[in-house]
XYZ file of C-alpha atoms in Angstrom:
396
model
C 122.001 94.554 117.643
C 119.174 92.294 119.283
C 117.862 88.738 118.045
C 114.200 89.065 117.147
C 112.261 86.153 118.536
C 112.313 83.452 115.532
C 108.536 84.253 115.270
C 109.467 87.814 114.644
C 112.434 87.140 112.456
C 110.227 84.802 110.344
C 107.388 87.177 110.249
C 109.654 90.045 108.754
C 111.336 87.976 106.793
C 108.051 86.920 104.974
C 106.665 89.901 104.566
C 109.874 91.409 103.083
C 109.709 88.612 100.585
C 106.189 89.268 99.835
C 106.786 92.793 99.229
C 109.580 92.212 96.594
C 109.182 88.533 94.986
C 107.958 89.653 91.839
C 109.576 93.115 91.445
C 112.141 93.287 88.481
C 115.178 94.586 88.673
C 115.453 98.500 88.767
C 117.848 99.887 86.009
C 119.048 103.243 87.288
C 117.174 106.153 87.922
C 116.068 108.810 85.505
C 118.747 111.674 85.406
C 118.237 114.162 88.164
C 117.050 117.406 88.023
C 117.426 120.445 90.401
C 113.884 120.734 91.631
C 112.645 123.908 93.477
C 110.438 121.472 95.415
C 112.745 120.285 97.911
C 112.256 118.467 101.560
C 113.114 121.677 102.878
C 110.373 123.531 101.513
C 107.733 120.569 102.016
C 108.089 120.700 105.729
C 105.150 121.870 107.223
C 104.281 124.357 110.170
C 103.604 122.692 113.540
C 101.112 124.509 115.448
C 99.653 121.287 116.557
C 103.116 120.183 117.720
C 106.615 119.205 116.451
C 107.587 116.539 114.060
C 109.278 113.514 116.241
C 113.136 113.998 116.035
C 113.518 110.361 114.958
C 110.508 107.564 113.847
C 110.850 103.585 114.228
C 109.425 102.421 110.760
C 108.354 98.813 110.947
C 106.981 97.046 107.918
C 108.606 96.355 105.127
C 106.350 97.321 102.504
C 106.264 99.848 99.383
C 104.017 102.039 102.069
C 107.094 101.964 104.351
C 109.451 103.545 101.810
C 106.793 106.432 101.226
C 106.499 107.038 104.708
C 110.046 107.091 105.399
C 110.449 110.045 102.762
C 107.624 111.721 104.044
C 108.976 112.035 107.332
C 112.145 112.793 106.095
C 110.649 115.877 104.132
C 109.010 117.053 107.241
C 112.352 116.847 109.157
C 112.239 113.417 110.977
C 115.091 110.976 110.960
C 113.804 107.524 110.507
C 114.864 104.183 111.386
C 113.627 101.689 108.988
C 113.230 97.783 110.001
C 114.155 96.148 106.818
C 115.997 92.731 106.343
C 119.523 92.788 105.114
C 119.137 90.829 101.750
C 116.352 93.264 100.974
C 118.138 96.615 101.154
C 119.537 96.839 97.868
C 116.383 96.475 95.927
C 114.880 98.938 98.824
C 117.650 101.359 97.978
C 116.755 101.243 94.405
C 113.327 101.790 94.949
C 113.455 104.849 97.423
C 115.321 106.560 94.845
C 113.317 108.178 91.709
C 116.146 110.219 90.097
C 114.096 113.650 90.500
C 115.196 115.272 93.538
C 119.080 114.878 94.589
C 118.826 116.089 97.994
C 115.904 113.685 98.720
C 117.743 110.735 96.819
C 120.774 111.418 98.965
C 118.663 111.550 101.998
C 116.807 108.566 101.415
C 120.133 106.736 100.291
C 121.235 107.548 104.225
C 117.740 106.100 105.799
C 118.672 102.758 104.028
C 122.595 102.524 104.844
C 121.168 103.078 108.237
C 118.285 100.494 108.267
C 118.567 97.569 110.638
C 117.406 93.993 110.373
C 116.284 93.812 114.133
C 116.312 96.768 117.096
C 119.634 98.784 118.104
C 121.108 97.630 121.316
C 122.945 99.390 124.171
C 126.568 97.942 122.735
C 125.848 99.373 119.183
C 128.103 102.519 118.343
C 126.664 106.229 118.506
C 124.516 106.770 115.492
C 122.568 103.323 115.442
C 119.420 104.575 117.274
C 119.739 103.224 120.443
C 118.240 105.939 123.113
C 119.516 108.468 120.577
C 115.813 110.454 119.755
C 113.268 107.717 118.746
C 110.449 108.458 120.840
C 107.364 107.111 118.182
C 106.942 103.873 116.120
C 104.664 103.251 113.156
C 103.850 99.858 111.864
C 103.121 99.931 108.149
C 102.770 96.769 106.920
C 100.788 96.145 103.360
C 100.350 92.453 103.999
C 98.906 90.400 106.756
C 102.310 88.689 108.484
C 103.077 90.975 111.039
C 101.820 89.256 114.364
C 101.423 90.235 117.894
C 104.947 88.996 118.649
C 106.672 91.603 116.680
C 104.056 94.332 118.453
C 105.147 93.225 121.651
C 108.892 93.206 121.067
C 109.094 96.694 119.351
C 106.570 98.196 122.306
C 109.392 97.024 124.875
C 112.229 97.689 123.449
C 114.879 99.601 125.944
C 116.300 101.805 123.294
C 113.623 104.611 123.250
C 114.251 108.295 124.263
C 117.408 110.805 123.701
C 119.504 109.806 126.913
C 121.845 106.581 126.574
C 121.913 107.133 130.506
C 118.090 107.266 130.856
C 115.482 104.384 130.318
C 112.231 105.292 128.660
C 109.271 103.005 129.298
C 107.622 102.643 125.739
C 107.303 105.515 123.075
C 105.528 108.364 123.168
C 103.576 107.621 120.250
C 102.492 104.769 118.148
C 100.385 104.166 114.833
C 98.850 100.864 113.932
C 98.237 100.821 110.053
C 95.809 98.360 108.886
C 93.604 98.102 105.925
C 89.798 98.217 106.070
C 88.113 95.032 107.988
C 85.451 95.040 104.637
C 86.097 96.686 101.261
C 83.343 97.277 98.698
C 85.482 96.486 95.462
C 87.807 93.278 94.979
C 91.096 95.218 94.036
C 94.442 92.931 93.566
C 97.131 94.038 95.433
C 100.379 94.985 93.616
C 101.873 91.541 94.523
C 98.446 89.921 93.991
C 100.138 86.025 93.778
C 98.841 85.219 97.300
C 101.070 84.631 100.228
C 100.826 81.155 101.690
C 98.046 80.684 98.987
C 95.591 82.213 102.174
C 92.204 83.053 101.207
C 90.586 86.453 101.666
C 88.903 85.203 104.726
C 92.249 84.035 106.286
C 94.055 87.450 105.259
C 90.916 89.274 106.975
C 91.539 87.155 110.244
C 95.348 87.935 110.250
C 94.638 91.643 110.445
C 91.505 91.117 112.914
C 93.796 89.544 115.092
C 97.216 92.271 114.874
C 94.484 94.507 116.112
C 93.012 92.835 118.709
C 96.766 92.178 119.720
C 97.763 95.705 119.390
C 94.898 96.952 121.532
C 95.676 93.908 124.428
C 99.552 95.282 124.150
C 100.306 97.083 127.797
C 101.960 100.160 126.145
C 98.670 100.647 123.928
C 96.350 99.988 126.704
C 98.279 102.274 128.827
C 99.356 99.481 131.635
C 102.770 100.566 130.773
C 104.381 103.893 130.053
C 102.506 106.623 128.617
C 101.811 106.189 124.890
C 99.226 107.721 122.731
C 98.351 105.407 119.842
C 96.195 105.435 116.611
C 94.743 102.899 114.510
C 94.931 104.334 110.807
C 92.793 102.092 108.169
C 93.318 102.058 104.578
C 91.578 100.875 101.314
C 93.512 99.177 98.453
C 96.714 100.798 98.065
C 97.729 102.805 95.062
C 100.318 105.035 94.044
C 103.463 106.336 95.686
C 105.304 107.372 92.874
C 106.604 111.182 91.444
C 104.316 111.366 88.593
C 101.981 113.887 89.567
C 102.509 117.423 90.847
C 105.725 118.634 91.899
C 105.643 118.147 95.393
C 105.921 114.612 94.752
C 109.318 114.782 93.368
C 110.955 114.580 96.784
C 108.346 112.271 98.204
C 107.416 109.533 95.287
C 109.339 106.154 95.022
C 110.773 104.792 91.736
C 108.159 103.899 89.554
C 109.435 100.584 88.238
C 107.988 99.077 91.749
C 104.536 99.444 89.894
C 105.822 96.444 87.826
C 105.557 94.143 90.701
C 102.116 92.919 89.339
C 101.383 90.735 86.520
C 98.107 92.567 86.018
C 97.916 94.370 82.717
C 98.018 98.114 82.839
C 98.927 98.465 87.073
C 101.204 100.816 86.386
C 98.722 103.489 84.556
C 96.196 102.762 87.335
C 98.834 103.813 90.025
C 99.979 106.486 88.291
C 96.562 108.134 87.856
C 96.444 108.193 91.588
C 99.513 110.303 91.465
C 98.391 112.490 89.309
C 94.528 112.919 90.105
C 93.898 111.510 93.434
C 95.857 112.881 96.132
C 93.437 114.650 98.086
C 92.097 112.877 101.343
C 88.636 111.736 103.015
C 89.082 111.056 106.718
C 86.496 108.946 108.107
C 85.647 108.360 112.099
C 86.449 104.449 112.644
C 86.740 101.643 110.172
C 84.609 102.507 107.442
C 83.851 103.010 103.307
C 82.132 106.247 101.095
C 79.906 103.793 99.604
C 78.383 105.274 96.308
C 74.724 105.893 96.561
C 72.443 104.292 94.380
C 71.156 107.464 92.688
C 74.872 108.241 91.728
C 74.660 105.305 89.182
C 71.842 106.872 87.711
C 73.297 110.317 87.391
C 76.830 109.267 85.764
C 74.923 106.732 83.455
C 74.732 109.589 80.761
C 78.418 109.901 80.282
C 80.546 107.568 78.761
C 84.197 107.275 77.865
C 86.948 109.801 78.390
C 83.886 112.148 79.678
C 83.368 109.801 82.201
C 87.253 109.279 82.721
C 87.850 112.888 83.277
C 84.798 113.641 85.571
C 86.012 110.744 87.923
C 89.566 112.390 88.020
C 88.291 115.578 89.113
C 85.713 117.539 90.962
C 86.824 116.108 94.340
C 85.200 112.518 92.908
C 85.558 110.699 96.169
C 87.277 106.839 96.391
C 84.887 104.300 98.055
C 87.382 102.423 99.088
C 90.862 102.842 97.404
C 94.031 105.120 99.205
C 96.793 106.737 97.604
C 100.149 105.904 99.270
C 101.073 109.620 99.427
C 98.118 110.585 101.115
C 97.878 107.963 103.802
C 101.519 108.673 104.559
C 101.232 112.507 104.862
C 97.841 111.865 107.458
C 100.684 109.599 109.338
C 102.651 112.513 109.569
C 99.935 114.511 110.519
C 99.167 111.768 113.304
C 102.661 112.114 114.709
C 102.613 115.800 115.426
C 98.945 115.778 116.672
C 97.488 115.042 119.885
C 95.127 111.429 120.001
C 91.491 112.112 121.351
C 89.410 109.639 122.778
C 85.590 109.148 122.209
C 83.889 112.161 123.139
C 86.907 114.596 123.513
C 86.451 118.263 121.436
C 87.880 118.341 118.286
C 88.912 122.134 117.999
C 92.299 121.243 119.396
C 93.614 119.837 116.283
C 93.618 116.265 117.378
C 93.308 113.423 115.281
C 90.322 110.245 116.144
C 91.978 106.902 117.965
C 90.874 104.988 114.741
C 90.142 106.631 111.179
C 90.419 105.720 107.942
C 91.886 107.300 105.117
C 90.346 107.506 101.504
C 91.089 109.517 98.352
C 89.220 111.709 96.538
C 90.360 113.355 92.865
C 92.172 116.310 93.505
C 96.040 117.147 91.929
C 97.336 118.136 95.079
C 97.967 116.805 98.780
C 96.017 118.695 101.592
C 97.149 121.960 103.294
C 97.923 122.283 106.990
C 94.442 123.959 107.135
C 92.703 121.117 105.329
C 94.074 118.482 107.585
C 93.106 120.740 110.227
C 89.094 120.580 108.860
C 89.540 116.722 108.160
C 90.203 115.537 111.425
C 88.116 118.280 113.255
C 84.937 117.127 111.074
C 85.427 113.630 109.797
C 83.018 111.992 107.409
C 82.654 110.769 103.851
C 83.147 113.067 100.964
C 80.090 114.158 99.291
C 79.673 112.699 95.739
C 79.435 115.740 92.783
C 76.649 115.641 90.012
C 77.913 115.133 86.420
C 75.444 117.299 85.316
C 77.640 120.573 86.577
C 80.935 118.776 84.706
C 82.219 120.497 81.817
C 84.408 118.136 79.907
C 87.847 120.408 79.393
C 88.758 121.108 76.071
C 92.612 121.269 75.047
C 94.073 124.075 72.765
C 95.096 122.646 69.779
C 98.356 124.620 69.758
C 99.277 123.181 73.198
């Protein structure tokens, strides 16, 4: 296996520590049941293109685990870059105990994960020139730098013929947070890394985006790679506690205990249950609540307000469900990427876009993704005057 440069090794090791340093040990998963929603039934059609055979997923982070399960559910194999000393914990997190088939596939992902990139001397089955044509970089913390990008993009193991060199990947996706958020949401591992200020973190992310755009494979000075930047808001959710379609996709909910913030797990679960729909905004953007919306909502209080904001497609200003983001990543891997000025009628995705959530208890369908990518824009804000508080039958 190739030894990455010291800079890359340090970056990945620190990022791994950030993702798990405050996470409790996971007791065994809950008893699995036979779920009618299997990974097979979740594989979506590919009218806009087939999913890649195998994807290199760089993190590590909770998002990385959710992305890996989403890819597996759509029929793509996954090679995860994961530090060896974190594999045991990640293996526990990636299983939720609700779908045996999905959990077995997730364990297989972790068994094949590597700290570094495969090389020619590795045995067959380790990933060197064995179908990897796409890269997803999906860290949640600002530690990955340009050295990681350069090492990954120039790897000589892309393609599916051990005797044929391929100059870089066919598709590459970089996930980064919004440059500016409206709300100050604490991250799950909210104890700061290196005591960085928000200004310092923002600068690291900004530098990463610059390094990404200047990489010769991304700029198309080398190879023939399509690339996109996907922006996300404050990340929440990723577990299975929602509609049944999340059972093969969700990671273990014990990861929600990573934060010392009180009631964090309840807020995370609320995203899994009620905030699975998507908003796609072109570029780096938010959906700021209109001034008159606050005026409209001032007469609804307590439980009624909570119910209103968890229904009717109520949009998030700057927060994103990990499930929704992972599905957008999968869609981007199977669709062409359009440049500025190109038409939107071919199922393509923008070269940079933002994924935000809105309140519906189901992930977008393929047709909904088609419309979201063809017509990017912030979702409209519902009028509370048309909201009727649901009444539960006493018998239920």
